[in-house]
Short mmCIF file of N, CA and C in Angstrom, two decimals:
data_model
loop_
_atom_site.label_atom_id
_atom_site.label_comp_id
_atom_site.label_asym_id
_atom_site.label_seq_id
_atom_site.Cartn_x
_atom_site.Cartn_y
_atom_site.Cartn_z
N MET A 1 -14.42 -49.77 -47.12
CA MET A 1 -14.05 -48.59 -48.24
C MET A 1 -12.34 -48.19 -48.75
N GLU A 2 -11.99 -48.31 -46.95
CA GLU A 2 -10.31 -48.59 -47.00
C GLU A 2 -9.61 -49.53 -47.94
N TYR A 3 -9.86 -50.54 -48.15
CA TYR A 3 -9.41 -51.21 -49.08
C TYR A 3 -9.78 -51.56 -50.47
N LEU A 4 -10.97 -50.68 -50.80
CA LEU A 4 -11.17 -50.25 -52.33
C LEU A 4 -10.44 -49.37 -52.90
N LEU A 5 -9.78 -47.86 -51.70
CA LEU A 5 -8.70 -47.20 -51.70
C LEU A 5 -7.89 -47.34 -52.38
N ILE A 6 -7.31 -48.54 -51.59
CA ILE A 6 -5.84 -49.02 -51.56
C ILE A 6 -5.86 -49.99 -52.99
N ALA A 7 -6.75 -50.42 -53.72
CA ALA A 7 -7.23 -51.34 -54.84
C ALA A 7 -7.07 -50.33 -55.68
N LEU A 8 -7.68 -48.93 -55.56
CA LEU A 8 -7.63 -48.29 -56.37
C LEU A 8 -6.31 -47.31 -56.10
N VAL A 9 -5.37 -47.03 -55.87
CA VAL A 9 -4.06 -46.30 -55.95
C VAL A 9 -3.44 -47.39 -56.05
N VAL A 10 -3.51 -49.17 -55.86
CA VAL A 10 -2.26 -49.68 -56.51
C VAL A 10 -2.83 -50.11 -58.04
N THR A 11 -4.22 -49.85 -58.84
CA THR A 11 -4.69 -49.70 -59.81
C THR A 11 -3.73 -48.29 -60.78
N LEU A 12 -4.03 -47.62 -60.10
CA LEU A 12 -3.94 -46.09 -60.42
C LEU A 12 -1.35 -46.22 -60.99
N THR A 13 -0.93 -46.45 -60.18
CA THR A 13 0.23 -46.34 -60.31
C THR A 13 1.13 -47.45 -61.42
N SER A 14 -0.03 -48.98 -61.12
CA SER A 14 0.48 -49.21 -61.93
C SER A 14 0.42 -49.33 -63.51
N LEU A 15 -0.85 -48.70 -63.48
CA LEU A 15 -1.79 -48.34 -64.81
C LEU A 15 -0.02 -46.68 -65.18
N GLY A 16 0.56 -46.38 -64.54
CA GLY A 16 1.20 -45.44 -64.65
C GLY A 16 3.03 -46.26 -64.89
N GLN A 17 2.87 -47.01 -64.65
CA GLN A 17 3.58 -47.30 -64.77
C GLN A 17 3.89 -48.26 -66.11
N VAL A 18 2.89 -48.55 -66.07
CA VAL A 18 2.47 -49.18 -67.75
C VAL A 18 3.07 -48.63 -68.67
N LEU A 19 1.94 -46.69 -68.90
CA LEU A 19 2.38 -45.84 -69.49
C LEU A 19 3.64 -45.07 -69.57
N GLN A 20 4.27 -45.14 -68.60
CA GLN A 20 4.96 -44.70 -68.64
C GLN A 20 6.42 -45.36 -69.65
N LYS A 21 5.81 -46.71 -69.29
CA LYS A 21 7.31 -47.55 -70.35
C LYS A 21 6.74 -47.62 -71.71
N LEU A 22 5.78 -47.44 -72.19
CA LEU A 22 4.98 -47.53 -73.58
C LEU A 22 5.45 -46.07 -74.20
N GLY A 23 5.18 -44.54 -73.09
CA GLY A 23 5.59 -43.62 -73.49
C GLY A 23 7.05 -43.48 -73.95
N ALA A 24 7.64 -44.00 -73.07
CA ALA A 24 9.95 -44.43 -73.36
C ALA A 24 9.36 -45.15 -74.44
N ASP A 25 9.40 -46.18 -74.72
CA ASP A 25 9.10 -46.91 -75.62
C ASP A 25 9.60 -46.40 -76.72
N ARG A 26 8.11 -45.59 -77.12
CA ARG A 26 7.79 -44.04 -78.43
C ARG A 26 8.03 -42.91 -78.00
N GLY A 27 8.34 -42.11 -77.56
CA GLY A 27 9.46 -41.58 -77.19
C GLY A 27 10.70 -41.08 -77.75
N LEU A 28 11.12 -42.48 -77.19
CA LEU A 28 12.38 -42.58 -76.58
C LEU A 28 13.35 -43.48 -77.90
N LYS A 29 12.06 -43.57 -78.75
CA LYS A 29 12.86 -44.70 -79.68
C LYS A 29 14.38 -43.99 -80.54
N ASP A 30 13.89 -43.05 -80.89
CA ASP A 30 15.03 -42.52 -82.26
C ASP A 30 15.29 -41.22 -81.82
N ALA A 31 15.27 -41.02 -80.19
CA ALA A 31 15.76 -39.73 -79.93
C ALA A 31 17.80 -40.09 -80.09
N VAL A 32 18.36 -38.69 -79.87
CA VAL A 32 19.39 -38.89 -79.86
C VAL A 32 19.87 -37.49 -79.35
N SER A 33 18.79 -36.49 -79.24
CA SER A 33 19.42 -34.76 -78.97
C SER A 33 18.55 -35.01 -77.66
N PHE A 34 19.43 -33.88 -76.92
CA PHE A 34 18.38 -33.32 -75.59
C PHE A 34 16.77 -33.13 -75.97
N ARG A 35 16.84 -32.00 -76.99
CA ARG A 35 15.96 -31.97 -77.20
C ARG A 35 14.70 -33.12 -77.60
N GLN A 36 14.95 -33.71 -78.05
CA GLN A 36 14.28 -35.07 -78.64
C GLN A 36 13.51 -35.44 -77.74
N THR A 37 14.76 -35.88 -76.41
CA THR A 37 14.61 -36.27 -75.13
C THR A 37 13.17 -35.87 -74.41
N VAL A 38 13.65 -34.25 -74.64
CA VAL A 38 12.47 -33.61 -73.75
C VAL A 38 11.15 -33.62 -74.47
N ALA A 39 10.98 -33.79 -75.29
CA ALA A 39 9.69 -33.87 -76.22
C ALA A 39 9.43 -35.36 -75.93
N ALA A 40 9.89 -35.89 -75.81
CA ALA A 40 9.22 -37.58 -75.28
C ALA A 40 8.71 -37.33 -73.99
N LEU A 41 8.87 -36.42 -73.14
CA LEU A 41 8.37 -36.00 -71.89
C LEU A 41 6.62 -35.49 -72.25
N PHE A 42 6.19 -35.06 -73.63
CA PHE A 42 5.08 -34.53 -74.23
C PHE A 42 4.50 -35.62 -74.71
N GLN A 43 4.75 -37.05 -75.01
CA GLN A 43 3.79 -38.16 -75.02
C GLN A 43 2.87 -38.21 -74.67
N TRP A 44 1.46 -38.13 -75.41
CA TRP A 44 0.43 -38.71 -74.28
C TRP A 44 0.37 -39.81 -73.39
N GLU A 45 1.18 -40.68 -73.69
CA GLU A 45 1.11 -41.39 -72.61
C GLU A 45 1.72 -41.31 -71.04
N ILE A 46 3.00 -40.72 -71.56
CA ILE A 46 3.05 -39.58 -70.19
C ILE A 46 2.81 -39.08 -69.50
N ILE A 47 1.69 -38.07 -70.58
CA ILE A 47 1.24 -37.21 -70.05
C ILE A 47 0.08 -37.73 -68.68
N LEU A 48 -0.46 -38.75 -69.90
CA LEU A 48 -1.84 -40.43 -69.13
C LEU A 48 -1.34 -40.37 -67.62
N ALA A 49 0.49 -41.07 -68.09
CA ALA A 49 1.17 -41.60 -66.55
C ALA A 49 0.94 -40.12 -65.89
N VAL A 50 2.01 -39.29 -65.77
CA VAL A 50 1.92 -38.11 -64.73
C VAL A 50 0.53 -37.75 -64.03
N ILE A 51 -0.56 -38.18 -64.91
CA ILE A 51 -2.20 -37.75 -64.67
C ILE A 51 -2.58 -38.97 -63.10
N CYS A 52 -2.13 -40.17 -63.70
CA CYS A 52 -2.69 -41.15 -62.77
C CYS A 52 -1.92 -41.18 -61.22
N LEU A 53 -0.47 -41.09 -61.73
CA LEU A 53 0.04 -41.17 -60.38
C LEU A 53 -0.03 -39.86 -59.23
N ALA A 54 -0.44 -38.34 -60.45
CA ALA A 54 -0.39 -37.67 -59.41
C ALA A 54 -2.25 -38.14 -58.79
N SER A 55 -2.78 -38.49 -59.25
CA SER A 55 -4.29 -39.32 -58.71
C SER A 55 -3.80 -40.25 -57.66
N ALA A 56 -2.96 -40.97 -57.97
CA ALA A 56 -2.73 -41.65 -57.34
C ALA A 56 -2.41 -41.21 -55.25
N VAL A 57 -1.46 -40.42 -55.91
CA VAL A 57 -1.00 -39.62 -54.74
C VAL A 57 -1.86 -38.43 -53.91
N ALA A 58 -3.37 -38.28 -54.43
CA ALA A 58 -3.96 -37.80 -53.72
C ALA A 58 -5.34 -38.55 -53.35
N VAL A 59 -5.54 -40.04 -53.88
CA VAL A 59 -6.30 -40.97 -53.15
C VAL A 59 -5.47 -41.62 -51.79
N TRP A 60 -3.83 -42.01 -52.34
CA TRP A 60 -3.56 -42.06 -51.41
C TRP A 60 -3.29 -41.64 -49.86
N LEU A 61 -3.82 -39.56 -50.02
CA LEU A 61 -3.69 -39.42 -48.53
C LEU A 61 -4.60 -40.08 -48.69
N VAL A 62 -5.89 -39.73 -48.78
CA VAL A 62 -7.32 -40.14 -47.66
C VAL A 62 -6.92 -41.56 -47.82
N VAL A 63 -6.39 -42.66 -48.18
CA VAL A 63 -6.13 -44.09 -47.37
C VAL A 63 -5.38 -43.47 -45.63
N LEU A 64 -4.27 -42.57 -46.50
CA LEU A 64 -3.38 -42.55 -44.90
C LEU A 64 -4.21 -41.98 -43.81
N TYR A 65 -5.58 -41.01 -43.96
CA TYR A 65 -6.23 -40.36 -43.12
C TYR A 65 -7.18 -41.58 -42.57
N MET A 66 -7.33 -42.54 -42.89
CA MET A 66 -8.32 -43.17 -43.35
C MET A 66 -7.41 -45.02 -41.78
N MET A 67 -6.40 -44.93 -42.35
CA MET A 67 -5.69 -46.35 -41.91
C MET A 67 -4.73 -45.83 -41.17
N ASP A 68 -4.00 -47.10 -40.55
CA ASP A 68 -2.30 -46.65 -39.64
C ASP A 68 -1.43 -46.93 -41.28
N VAL A 69 -0.87 -45.98 -41.04
CA VAL A 69 0.35 -46.20 -42.35
C VAL A 69 1.07 -47.38 -42.46
N SER A 70 1.38 -48.23 -41.26
CA SER A 70 2.41 -49.65 -41.56
C SER A 70 1.24 -50.60 -41.57
N LYS A 71 -0.47 -50.31 -41.38
CA LYS A 71 -0.91 -51.76 -42.54
C LYS A 71 -1.35 -50.81 -43.87
N ALA A 72 -1.53 -49.39 -44.33
CA ALA A 72 -1.80 -49.39 -45.40
C ALA A 72 -0.23 -49.80 -45.91
N PHE A 73 0.54 -49.03 -45.74
CA PHE A 73 1.68 -49.41 -46.99
C PHE A 73 2.14 -50.56 -47.37
N PRO A 74 1.97 -51.66 -46.74
CA PRO A 74 2.70 -52.55 -47.12
C PRO A 74 1.32 -53.10 -48.57
N PHE A 75 0.71 -52.68 -48.34
CA PHE A 75 -0.27 -53.34 -49.42
C PHE A 75 -0.12 -52.24 -51.22
N ILE A 76 0.38 -51.93 -50.32
CA ILE A 76 1.05 -50.86 -52.39
C ILE A 76 2.00 -52.03 -52.76
N SER A 77 2.68 -52.83 -52.40
CA SER A 77 2.96 -53.96 -53.07
C SER A 77 3.18 -54.46 -54.14
N LEU A 78 1.41 -54.50 -53.80
CA LEU A 78 0.68 -55.13 -54.68
C LEU A 78 0.82 -54.69 -56.00
N GLY A 79 1.07 -53.73 -56.52
CA GLY A 79 1.33 -52.88 -57.48
C GLY A 79 2.74 -53.74 -58.35
N PHE A 80 3.70 -54.18 -57.72
CA PHE A 80 4.52 -55.10 -57.60
C PHE A 80 4.26 -56.23 -58.67
N VAL A 81 2.60 -56.81 -58.03
CA VAL A 81 1.90 -57.99 -58.94
C VAL A 81 1.46 -58.06 -60.26
N VAL A 82 1.15 -56.26 -59.70
CA VAL A 82 -0.27 -55.89 -61.15
C VAL A 82 0.90 -55.43 -62.40
N VAL A 83 1.88 -55.11 -61.95
CA VAL A 83 3.32 -54.26 -62.91
C VAL A 83 3.74 -55.38 -63.88
N LEU A 84 4.16 -56.77 -63.32
CA LEU A 84 5.03 -57.73 -63.93
C LEU A 84 3.17 -58.02 -64.96
N LEU A 85 2.25 -58.60 -64.03
CA LEU A 85 1.25 -59.47 -64.62
C LEU A 85 1.16 -58.13 -66.23
N SER A 86 0.73 -57.67 -65.80
CA SER A 86 1.03 -56.34 -67.45
C SER A 86 1.87 -56.69 -68.33
N ALA A 87 3.11 -56.38 -67.60
CA ALA A 87 4.82 -56.55 -68.53
C ALA A 87 4.45 -57.67 -69.22
N ARG A 88 3.94 -58.96 -68.40
CA ARG A 88 4.18 -60.26 -69.20
C ARG A 88 3.54 -60.46 -70.32
N PHE A 89 1.35 -59.95 -69.97
CA PHE A 89 0.55 -60.68 -70.98
C PHE A 89 0.20 -59.09 -72.12
N TYR A 90 0.58 -57.59 -71.14
CA TYR A 90 0.12 -56.65 -72.03
C TYR A 90 1.29 -56.09 -73.09
N LEU A 91 2.82 -55.94 -72.52
CA LEU A 91 3.68 -55.80 -73.45
C LEU A 91 4.71 -56.87 -73.49
N GLN A 92 4.14 -58.10 -73.86
CA GLN A 92 4.60 -59.25 -73.65
C GLN A 92 6.32 -59.46 -73.84
N GLU A 93 6.36 -58.81 -72.00
CA GLU A 93 7.95 -58.95 -71.80
C GLU A 93 7.74 -60.65 -71.01
N SER A 94 9.50 -61.17 -70.90
CA SER A 94 9.46 -62.44 -70.61
C SER A 94 9.97 -62.48 -69.58
N ILE A 95 9.81 -63.00 -68.45
CA ILE A 95 9.39 -62.75 -66.96
C ILE A 95 10.30 -64.31 -66.51
N PRO A 96 11.55 -64.02 -65.89
CA PRO A 96 12.12 -64.42 -65.02
C PRO A 96 11.73 -65.83 -64.00
N TRP A 97 11.67 -66.70 -63.73
CA TRP A 97 11.50 -67.92 -62.64
C TRP A 97 11.22 -66.36 -61.26
N ASN A 98 12.57 -66.50 -60.57
CA ASN A 98 12.58 -65.57 -59.46
C ASN A 98 12.29 -64.26 -59.82
N ARG A 99 11.42 -63.97 -60.05
CA ARG A 99 10.14 -62.73 -59.97
C ARG A 99 9.21 -63.46 -60.45
N TRP A 100 8.86 -64.32 -60.97
CA TRP A 100 7.16 -64.80 -60.29
C TRP A 100 7.21 -65.07 -58.79
N LEU A 101 8.41 -65.90 -58.38
CA LEU A 101 8.14 -66.24 -56.85
C LEU A 101 8.33 -65.30 -56.36
N GLY A 102 9.07 -64.32 -56.50
CA GLY A 102 8.58 -62.72 -55.74
C GLY A 102 7.17 -61.92 -55.39
N VAL A 103 6.77 -63.16 -56.81
CA VAL A 103 5.01 -62.60 -56.75
C VAL A 103 4.80 -63.58 -55.74
N VAL A 104 5.01 -64.60 -55.53
CA VAL A 104 4.55 -65.39 -54.68
C VAL A 104 4.40 -65.02 -53.56
N PHE A 105 5.58 -64.48 -52.91
CA PHE A 105 6.38 -64.11 -51.57
C PHE A 105 5.27 -62.80 -51.25
N ILE A 106 5.31 -61.98 -52.73
CA ILE A 106 4.10 -60.44 -51.78
C ILE A 106 2.73 -60.54 -51.28
N VAL A 107 3.09 -61.73 -51.93
CA VAL A 107 0.94 -62.92 -52.17
C VAL A 107 0.85 -63.13 -51.16
N ALA A 108 1.84 -63.96 -50.43
CA ALA A 108 1.39 -64.72 -49.22
C ALA A 108 2.15 -63.35 -47.80
N GLY A 109 2.90 -62.88 -48.16
CA GLY A 109 3.53 -61.22 -47.29
C GLY A 109 1.90 -60.91 -47.22
N ILE A 110 1.48 -60.39 -47.94
CA ILE A 110 -0.11 -59.67 -47.85
C ILE A 110 -1.18 -60.38 -47.38
N SER A 111 -1.28 -61.57 -47.80
CA SER A 111 -1.72 -62.57 -46.75
C SER A 111 -2.27 -62.43 -45.52
N LEU A 112 -0.66 -62.14 -44.84
CA LEU A 112 -0.71 -62.39 -43.27
C LEU A 112 -1.23 -60.89 -43.43
N LEU A 113 -0.94 -59.99 -43.87
CA LEU A 113 -0.63 -59.12 -43.43
C LEU A 113 -2.92 -58.53 -43.56
N ALA A 114 -3.16 -58.96 -44.43
CA ALA A 114 -4.76 -58.64 -44.60
C ALA A 114 -5.66 -59.46 -43.37
N GLN A 115 -5.07 -60.08 -43.11
CA GLN A 115 -5.58 -61.06 -42.23
C GLN A 115 -4.98 -60.36 -39.95
N THR A 116 -4.64 -59.62 -40.29
CA THR A 116 -4.36 -58.37 -39.07
C THR A 116 -5.27 -56.93 -38.31
#
């Protein structure tokens, strides 16, 4: 159960990051004034991102109740993997080789932690 909740936290935080990127790209594209920048905070993508991130915090508190933080927290780094994959395949961003290598190290580290 704990690992399902961690997966939910990773999913919600990763989705929140992608939504923030989409909202920033759309909302700040032509923003030249402070007022336009503030208005960008009310893009639907930004509002949904905040909901995702706030929900992730609530679920994370349950995870912390169920597990030691020293075991649970490293799994949050899987969010880097999910965001990188989302950036590459959904946002069509170019990802240099060193970021892919970093993902390999993250997955290897999580694999080691999962065995303890």
